[in-house]
Short mmCIF file of C-alpha atoms in Angstrom, two decimals:
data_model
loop_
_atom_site.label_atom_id
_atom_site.label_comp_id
_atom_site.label_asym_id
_atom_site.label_seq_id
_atom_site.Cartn_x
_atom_site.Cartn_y
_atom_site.Cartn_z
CA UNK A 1012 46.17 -115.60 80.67
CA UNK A 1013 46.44 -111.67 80.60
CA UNK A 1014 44.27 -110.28 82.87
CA UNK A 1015 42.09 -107.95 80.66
CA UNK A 1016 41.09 -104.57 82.91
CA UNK A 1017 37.41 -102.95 82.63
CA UNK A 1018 38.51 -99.97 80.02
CA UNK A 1019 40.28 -102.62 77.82
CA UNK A 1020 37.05 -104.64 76.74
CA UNK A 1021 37.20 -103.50 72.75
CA UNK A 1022 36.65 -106.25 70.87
CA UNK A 1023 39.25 -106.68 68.06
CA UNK A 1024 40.08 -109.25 65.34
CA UNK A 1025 43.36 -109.85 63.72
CA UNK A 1026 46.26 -111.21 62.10
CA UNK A 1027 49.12 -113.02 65.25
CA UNK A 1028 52.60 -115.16 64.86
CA UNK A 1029 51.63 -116.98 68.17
CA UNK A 1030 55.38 -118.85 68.03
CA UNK A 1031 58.44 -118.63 66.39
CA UNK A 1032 57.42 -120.19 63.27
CA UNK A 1033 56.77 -116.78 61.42
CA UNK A 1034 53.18 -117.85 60.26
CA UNK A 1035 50.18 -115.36 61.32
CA UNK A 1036 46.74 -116.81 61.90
CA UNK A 1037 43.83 -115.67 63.02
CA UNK A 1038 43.57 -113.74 66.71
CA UNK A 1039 40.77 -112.26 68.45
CA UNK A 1040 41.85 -109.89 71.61
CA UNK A 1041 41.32 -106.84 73.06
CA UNK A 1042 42.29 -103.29 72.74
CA UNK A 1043 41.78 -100.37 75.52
CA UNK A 1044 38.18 -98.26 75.20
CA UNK A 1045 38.93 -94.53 74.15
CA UNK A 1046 40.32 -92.25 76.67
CA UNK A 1047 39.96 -88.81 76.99
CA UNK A 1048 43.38 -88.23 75.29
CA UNK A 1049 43.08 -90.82 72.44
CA UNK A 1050 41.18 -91.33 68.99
CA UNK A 1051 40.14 -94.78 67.87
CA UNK A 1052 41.17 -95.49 64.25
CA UNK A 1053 39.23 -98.19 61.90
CA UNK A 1054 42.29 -99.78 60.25
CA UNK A 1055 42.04 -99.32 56.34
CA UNK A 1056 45.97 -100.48 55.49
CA UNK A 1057 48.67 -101.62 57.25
CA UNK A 1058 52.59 -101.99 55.68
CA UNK A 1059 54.45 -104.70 56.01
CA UNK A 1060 57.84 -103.78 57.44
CA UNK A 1061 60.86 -106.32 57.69
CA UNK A 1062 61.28 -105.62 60.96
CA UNK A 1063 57.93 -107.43 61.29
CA UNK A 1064 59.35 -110.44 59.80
CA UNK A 1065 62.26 -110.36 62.32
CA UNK A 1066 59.59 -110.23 64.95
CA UNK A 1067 57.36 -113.14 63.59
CA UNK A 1068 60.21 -115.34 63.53
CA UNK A 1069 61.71 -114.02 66.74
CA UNK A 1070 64.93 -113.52 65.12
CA UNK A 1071 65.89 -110.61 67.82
CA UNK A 1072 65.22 -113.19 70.72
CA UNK A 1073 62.30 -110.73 72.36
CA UNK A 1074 59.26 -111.64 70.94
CA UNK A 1075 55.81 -111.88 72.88
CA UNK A 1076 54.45 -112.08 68.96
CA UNK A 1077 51.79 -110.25 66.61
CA UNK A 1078 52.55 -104.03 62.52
CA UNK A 1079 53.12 -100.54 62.68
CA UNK A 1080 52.14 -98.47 59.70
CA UNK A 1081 48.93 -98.03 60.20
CA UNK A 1082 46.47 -95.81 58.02
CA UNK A 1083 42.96 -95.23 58.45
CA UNK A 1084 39.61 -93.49 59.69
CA UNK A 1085 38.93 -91.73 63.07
CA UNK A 1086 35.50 -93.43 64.41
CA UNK A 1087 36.02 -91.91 67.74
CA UNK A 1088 37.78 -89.08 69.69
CA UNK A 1089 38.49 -87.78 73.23
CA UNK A 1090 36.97 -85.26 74.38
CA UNK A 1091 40.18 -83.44 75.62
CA UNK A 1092 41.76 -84.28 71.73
CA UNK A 1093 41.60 -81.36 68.90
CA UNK A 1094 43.77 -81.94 66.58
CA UNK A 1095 41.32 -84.87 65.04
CA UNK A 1096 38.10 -84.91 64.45
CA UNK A 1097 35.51 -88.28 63.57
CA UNK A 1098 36.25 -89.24 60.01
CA UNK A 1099 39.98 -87.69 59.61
CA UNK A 1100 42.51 -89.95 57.99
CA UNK A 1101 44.99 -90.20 60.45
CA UNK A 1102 48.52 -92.85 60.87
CA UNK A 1103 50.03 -94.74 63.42
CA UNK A 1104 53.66 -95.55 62.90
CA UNK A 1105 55.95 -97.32 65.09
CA UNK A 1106 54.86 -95.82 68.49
CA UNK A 1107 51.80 -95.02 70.37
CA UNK A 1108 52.05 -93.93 73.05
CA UNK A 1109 54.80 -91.87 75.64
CA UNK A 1110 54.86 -89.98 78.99
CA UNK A 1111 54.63 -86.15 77.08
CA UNK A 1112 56.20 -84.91 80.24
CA UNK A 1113 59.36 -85.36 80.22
CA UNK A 1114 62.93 -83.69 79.16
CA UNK A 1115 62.75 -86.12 75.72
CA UNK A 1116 59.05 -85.80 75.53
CA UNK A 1117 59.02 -81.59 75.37
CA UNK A 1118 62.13 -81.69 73.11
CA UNK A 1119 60.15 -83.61 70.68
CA UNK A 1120 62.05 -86.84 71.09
CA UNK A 1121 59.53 -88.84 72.54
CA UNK A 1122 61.39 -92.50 71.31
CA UNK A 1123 64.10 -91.74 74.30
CA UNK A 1124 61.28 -91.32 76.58
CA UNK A 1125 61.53 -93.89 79.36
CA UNK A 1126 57.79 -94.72 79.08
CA UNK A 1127 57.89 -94.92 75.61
CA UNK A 1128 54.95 -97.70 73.99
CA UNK A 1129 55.70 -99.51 70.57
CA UNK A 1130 53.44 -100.34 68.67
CA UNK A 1131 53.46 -104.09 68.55
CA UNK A 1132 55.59 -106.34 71.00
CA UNK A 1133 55.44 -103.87 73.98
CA UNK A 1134 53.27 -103.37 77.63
CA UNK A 1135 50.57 -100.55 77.19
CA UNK A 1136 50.21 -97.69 80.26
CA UNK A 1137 47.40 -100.34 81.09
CA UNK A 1138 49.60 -103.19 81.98
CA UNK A 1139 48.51 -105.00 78.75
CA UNK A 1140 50.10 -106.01 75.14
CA UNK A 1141 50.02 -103.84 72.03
CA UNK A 1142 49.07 -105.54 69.10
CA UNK A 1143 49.68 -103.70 65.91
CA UNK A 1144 48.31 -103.10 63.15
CA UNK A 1145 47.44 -106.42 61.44
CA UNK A 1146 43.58 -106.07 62.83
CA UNK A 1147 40.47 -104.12 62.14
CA UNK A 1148 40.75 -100.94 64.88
CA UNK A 1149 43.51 -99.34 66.84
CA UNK A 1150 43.64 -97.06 69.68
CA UNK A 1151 46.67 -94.70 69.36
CA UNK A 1152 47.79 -90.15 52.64
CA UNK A 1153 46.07 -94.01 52.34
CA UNK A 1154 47.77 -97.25 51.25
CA UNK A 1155 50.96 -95.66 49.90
CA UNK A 1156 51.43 -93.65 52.73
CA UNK A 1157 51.36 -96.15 55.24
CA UNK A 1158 54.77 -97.47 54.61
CA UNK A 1159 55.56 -93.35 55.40
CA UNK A 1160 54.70 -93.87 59.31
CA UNK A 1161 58.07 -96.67 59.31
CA UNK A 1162 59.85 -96.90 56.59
CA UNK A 1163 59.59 -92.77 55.38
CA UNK A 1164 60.71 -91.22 59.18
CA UNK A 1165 63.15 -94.08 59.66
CA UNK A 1166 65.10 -92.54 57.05
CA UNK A 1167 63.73 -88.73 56.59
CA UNK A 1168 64.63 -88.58 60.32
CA UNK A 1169 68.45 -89.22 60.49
CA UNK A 1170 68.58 -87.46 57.06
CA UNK A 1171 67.17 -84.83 58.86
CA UNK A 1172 68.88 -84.57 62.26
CA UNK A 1173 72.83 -85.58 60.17
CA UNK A 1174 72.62 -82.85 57.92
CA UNK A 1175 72.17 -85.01 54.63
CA UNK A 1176 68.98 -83.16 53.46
CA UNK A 1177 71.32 -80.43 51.99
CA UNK A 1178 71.13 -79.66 48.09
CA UNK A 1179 74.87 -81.02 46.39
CA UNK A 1180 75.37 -83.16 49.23
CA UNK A 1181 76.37 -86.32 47.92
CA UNK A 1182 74.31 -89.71 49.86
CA UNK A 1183 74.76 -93.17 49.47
CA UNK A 1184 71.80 -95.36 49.83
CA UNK A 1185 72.75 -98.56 50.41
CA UNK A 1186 70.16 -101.41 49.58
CA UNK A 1187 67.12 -100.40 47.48
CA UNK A 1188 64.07 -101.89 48.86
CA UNK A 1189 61.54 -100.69 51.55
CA UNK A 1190 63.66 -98.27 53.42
CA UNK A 1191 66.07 -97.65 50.50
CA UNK A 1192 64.10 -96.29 47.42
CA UNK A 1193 62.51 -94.05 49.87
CA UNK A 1194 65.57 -92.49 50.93
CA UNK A 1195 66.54 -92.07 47.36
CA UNK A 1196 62.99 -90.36 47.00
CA UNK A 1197 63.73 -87.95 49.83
CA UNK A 1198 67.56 -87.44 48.81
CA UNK A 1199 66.58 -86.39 45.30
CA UNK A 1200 63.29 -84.12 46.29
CA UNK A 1201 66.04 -82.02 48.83
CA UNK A 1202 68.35 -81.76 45.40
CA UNK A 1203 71.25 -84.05 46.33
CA UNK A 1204 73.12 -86.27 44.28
CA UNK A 1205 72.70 -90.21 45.24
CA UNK A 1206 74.31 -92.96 44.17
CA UNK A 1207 72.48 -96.30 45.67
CA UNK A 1208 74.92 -99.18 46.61
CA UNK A 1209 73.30 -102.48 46.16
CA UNK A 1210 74.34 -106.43 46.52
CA UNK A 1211 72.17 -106.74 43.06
CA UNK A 1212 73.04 -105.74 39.84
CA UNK A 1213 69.88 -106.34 38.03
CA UNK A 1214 68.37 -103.20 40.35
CA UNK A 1215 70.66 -100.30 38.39
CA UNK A 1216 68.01 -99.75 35.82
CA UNK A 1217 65.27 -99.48 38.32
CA UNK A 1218 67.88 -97.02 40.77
CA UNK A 1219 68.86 -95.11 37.49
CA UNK A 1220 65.57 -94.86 35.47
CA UNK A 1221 62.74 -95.20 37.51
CA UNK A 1222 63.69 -93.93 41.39
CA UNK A 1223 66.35 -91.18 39.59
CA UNK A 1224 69.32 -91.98 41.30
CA UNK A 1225 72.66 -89.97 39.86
CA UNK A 1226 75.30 -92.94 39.78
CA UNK A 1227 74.94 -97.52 40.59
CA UNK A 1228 77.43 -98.84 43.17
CA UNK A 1229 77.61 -102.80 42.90
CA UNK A 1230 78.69 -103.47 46.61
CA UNK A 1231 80.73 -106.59 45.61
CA UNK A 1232 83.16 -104.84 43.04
CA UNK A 1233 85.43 -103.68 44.77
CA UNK A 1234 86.73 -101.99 41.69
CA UNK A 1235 83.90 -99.54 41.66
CA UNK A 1236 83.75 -99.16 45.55
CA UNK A 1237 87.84 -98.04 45.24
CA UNK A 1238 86.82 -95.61 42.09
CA UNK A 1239 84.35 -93.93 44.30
CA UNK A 1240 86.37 -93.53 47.44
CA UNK A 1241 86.13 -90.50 49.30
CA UNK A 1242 83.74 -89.42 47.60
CA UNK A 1243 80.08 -89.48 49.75
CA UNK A 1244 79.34 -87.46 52.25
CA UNK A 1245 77.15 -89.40 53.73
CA UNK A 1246 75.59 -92.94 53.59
CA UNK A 1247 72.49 -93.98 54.90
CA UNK A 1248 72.10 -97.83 55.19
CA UNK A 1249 69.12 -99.62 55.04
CA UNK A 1250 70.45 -103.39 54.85
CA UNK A 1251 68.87 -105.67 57.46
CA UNK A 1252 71.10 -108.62 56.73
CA UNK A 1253 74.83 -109.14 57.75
CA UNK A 1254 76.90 -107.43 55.49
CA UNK A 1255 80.50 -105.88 55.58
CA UNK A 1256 81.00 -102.61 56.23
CA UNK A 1257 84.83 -101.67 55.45
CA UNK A 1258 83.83 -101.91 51.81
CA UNK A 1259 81.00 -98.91 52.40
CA UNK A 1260 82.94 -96.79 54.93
CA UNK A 1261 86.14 -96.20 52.25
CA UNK A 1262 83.16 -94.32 50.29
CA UNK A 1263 82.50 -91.47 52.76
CA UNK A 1264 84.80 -87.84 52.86
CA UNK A 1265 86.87 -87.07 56.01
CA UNK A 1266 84.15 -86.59 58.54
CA UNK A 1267 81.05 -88.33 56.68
CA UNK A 1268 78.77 -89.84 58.38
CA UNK A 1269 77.44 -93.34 58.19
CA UNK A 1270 73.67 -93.75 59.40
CA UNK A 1271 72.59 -97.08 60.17
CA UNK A 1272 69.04 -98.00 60.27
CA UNK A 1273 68.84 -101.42 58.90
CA UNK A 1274 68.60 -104.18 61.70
CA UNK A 1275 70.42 -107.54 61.19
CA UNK A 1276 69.34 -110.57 62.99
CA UNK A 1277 73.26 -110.61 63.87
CA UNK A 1278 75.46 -107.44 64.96
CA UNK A 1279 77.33 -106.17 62.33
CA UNK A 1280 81.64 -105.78 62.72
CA UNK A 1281 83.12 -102.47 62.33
CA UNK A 1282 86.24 -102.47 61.84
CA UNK A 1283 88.55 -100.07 64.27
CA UNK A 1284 90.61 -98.71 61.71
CA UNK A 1285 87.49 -97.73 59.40
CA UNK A 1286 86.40 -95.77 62.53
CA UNK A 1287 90.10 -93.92 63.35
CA UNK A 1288 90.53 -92.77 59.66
CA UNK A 1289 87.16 -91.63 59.04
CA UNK A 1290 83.78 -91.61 59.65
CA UNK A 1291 56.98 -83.18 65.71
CA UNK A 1292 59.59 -85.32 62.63
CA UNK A 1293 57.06 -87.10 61.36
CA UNK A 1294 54.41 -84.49 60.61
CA UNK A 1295 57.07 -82.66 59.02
CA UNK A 1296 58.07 -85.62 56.90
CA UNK A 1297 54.67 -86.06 56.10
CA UNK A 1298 54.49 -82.46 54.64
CA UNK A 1299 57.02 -82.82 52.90
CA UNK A 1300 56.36 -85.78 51.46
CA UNK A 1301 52.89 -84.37 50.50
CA UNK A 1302 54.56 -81.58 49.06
CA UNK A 1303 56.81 -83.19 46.85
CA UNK A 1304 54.12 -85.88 46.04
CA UNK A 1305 56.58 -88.41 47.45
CA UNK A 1306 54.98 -91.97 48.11
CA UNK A 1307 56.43 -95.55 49.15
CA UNK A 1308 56.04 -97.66 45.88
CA UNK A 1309 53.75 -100.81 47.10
CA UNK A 1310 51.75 -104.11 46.45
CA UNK A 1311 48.51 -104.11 48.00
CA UNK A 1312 47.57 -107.29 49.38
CA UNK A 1313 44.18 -108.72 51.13
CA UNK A 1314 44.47 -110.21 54.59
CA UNK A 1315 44.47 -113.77 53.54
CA UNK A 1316 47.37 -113.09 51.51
CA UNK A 1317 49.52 -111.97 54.30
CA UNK A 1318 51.60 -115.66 55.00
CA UNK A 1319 52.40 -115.80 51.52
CA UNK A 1320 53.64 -112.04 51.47
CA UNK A 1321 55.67 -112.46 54.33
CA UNK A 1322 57.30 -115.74 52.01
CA UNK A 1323 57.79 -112.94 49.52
CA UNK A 1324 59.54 -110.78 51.57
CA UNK A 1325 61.92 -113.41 52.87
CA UNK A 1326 63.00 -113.91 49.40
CA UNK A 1327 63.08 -110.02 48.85
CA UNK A 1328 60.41 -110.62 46.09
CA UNK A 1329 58.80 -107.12 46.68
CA UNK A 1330 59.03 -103.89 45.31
CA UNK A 1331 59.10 -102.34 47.24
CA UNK A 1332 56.15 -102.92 50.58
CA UNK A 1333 53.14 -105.04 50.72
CA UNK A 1334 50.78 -102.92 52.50
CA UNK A 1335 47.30 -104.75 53.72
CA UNK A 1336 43.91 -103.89 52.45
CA UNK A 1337 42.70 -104.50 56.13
CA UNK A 1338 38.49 -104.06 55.27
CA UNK A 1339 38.78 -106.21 52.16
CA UNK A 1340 38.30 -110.06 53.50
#
């Protein structure tokens, strides 16, 4: 049993997978006391991300089991913290907590730092688990900006950092569900043209009329794939199933740049030749996003919902994240 220490005796009560089955069921644990540096945050809504499904089901073989978009209320605060004060709404995304000392740290990179702490799955500075967000209080824009603190930096980032948040650009967005129609949401607020690439035919209307995307890709015609070559200059892909890429690669300009942040239960194959011929953040997004009055679309859900959403989202039948109404029983 995990030895609980004296400063980790916060009582907490949640949602676990406690094997590789993928259902969650009730869990009471623990959670650290507030430190100096931290704030304590009662949990209001909490996304549902599919790399928490991977994880329940312990599809990438490291699971120690139990989310990480977090939103809610600040019910306590360090006394060396000033940025936050009681009663602030305030996020927790897919880390929480990192060294702040080092090279990656200062540069603003703190998910390279050595002693970086996710969220869920991962051993706190304390020796202890992290549990995530499917619970009632955490030490680390409501509901639809939950999905923001995972699925909005996963994709503003590398937008970001790979120049694709430039006005003409041209972006493929491959797969249009949690990840994707967000980065068709940023794409078109920075004044770029997108065309979304999908397995699914029957999601053109929503890509073209509702999210405002500039042109449909079906990813299985290879007919309209061979029109558009050469023609992207980047594409961002958000698919976490296996899926080929020589198809998507043919799309990009000498020098574009594919971005990969979906994550497949099995590694993807690139093939060589594709390669040879041619190939703070989250405050910031979080402006921005404000700004532009850019939300994740979502279903809210109540806690004892949560097995049959993550059924749902097995079956893709989302659109686009179930985010948990954690107070409402």
């Amino acid at each position: 049993m995990e030895k609980v220490p004296e400063e980790h005796r916060r009582k907490t009560f949640g949602l676990a997978a406690k094997d590789a089955s993928g259902i969650l069921s009730p869990f009471s644990f623990s959670r650290r006391n507030n430190g100096d540096e931290d704030i304590t945050l009662k949990i209001l809504f909490c996304g549902i991300c599919h790399s928490d499904l991977h994880c329940i089901k312990n599809e990438w073989r490291n699971a120690v089991y139990q989310s990480h978009e977090i939103v809610g209320v600040v019910t306590e605060v360090g006394r060396n913290v000033s940025k936050f004060k009681l009663g602030d709404r305030a996020g927790v995304g897919c880390m929480v907590g990192s060294c702040r000392s080092c090279g990656s740290c200062k540069q603003g990179f703190e998910n390279y730092c050595p002693q970086m702490v996710l969220t869920y799955n991962s051993v706190d500075g304390d020796g202890t688990m992290t549990y995530g967000g499917y619970s009632d209080a955490v030490v680390p824009a409501i509901g639809q900006g939950a999905p923001l603190l995972c699925a909005g930096i996963t994709v503003y980032s590398p937008m970001k950092h790979f120049g694709l948040n430039e006005p003409g650009k041209h972006l493929g967005v491959v797969g249009l569900g949690g990840l994707g129609h967000v980065a068709v949401k940023f794409a078109k607020a920075f004044g770029m043209k997108v065309t979304v690439i999908s397995s699914s035919p029957s999601k053109e209307k929503e890509a073209m009329e509702r999210l405002g995307a500039d042109a449909f890709l079906v990813s299985s015609s290879m007919d309209q794939i061979l029109a558009a070559t050469g023609t992207m200059d980047g594409i961002i892909n958000t698919v976490s199933a296996t899926h080929p890429l020589m198809p998507l690669l043919i799309l990009l300009k000498t020098h574009g740049k594919m971005i990969m942040v979906g994550a497949p239960e099995k590694p993807l194959e690139v093939p060589a030749f594709s390669l040879i011929l041619g190939m703070e953040d989250t405050q910031e997004m979080l402006d921005f996003a404000g700004k532009h009055g850019i939300t994740a679309d979502v279903e809210v859900i109540r806690m004892d919902y949560v097995n049959t959403a993550m059924e749902r989202l097995a079956r893709n039948d989302v659109r686009y994240r179930f985010v948990i109404d954690v107070p409402t029983p």
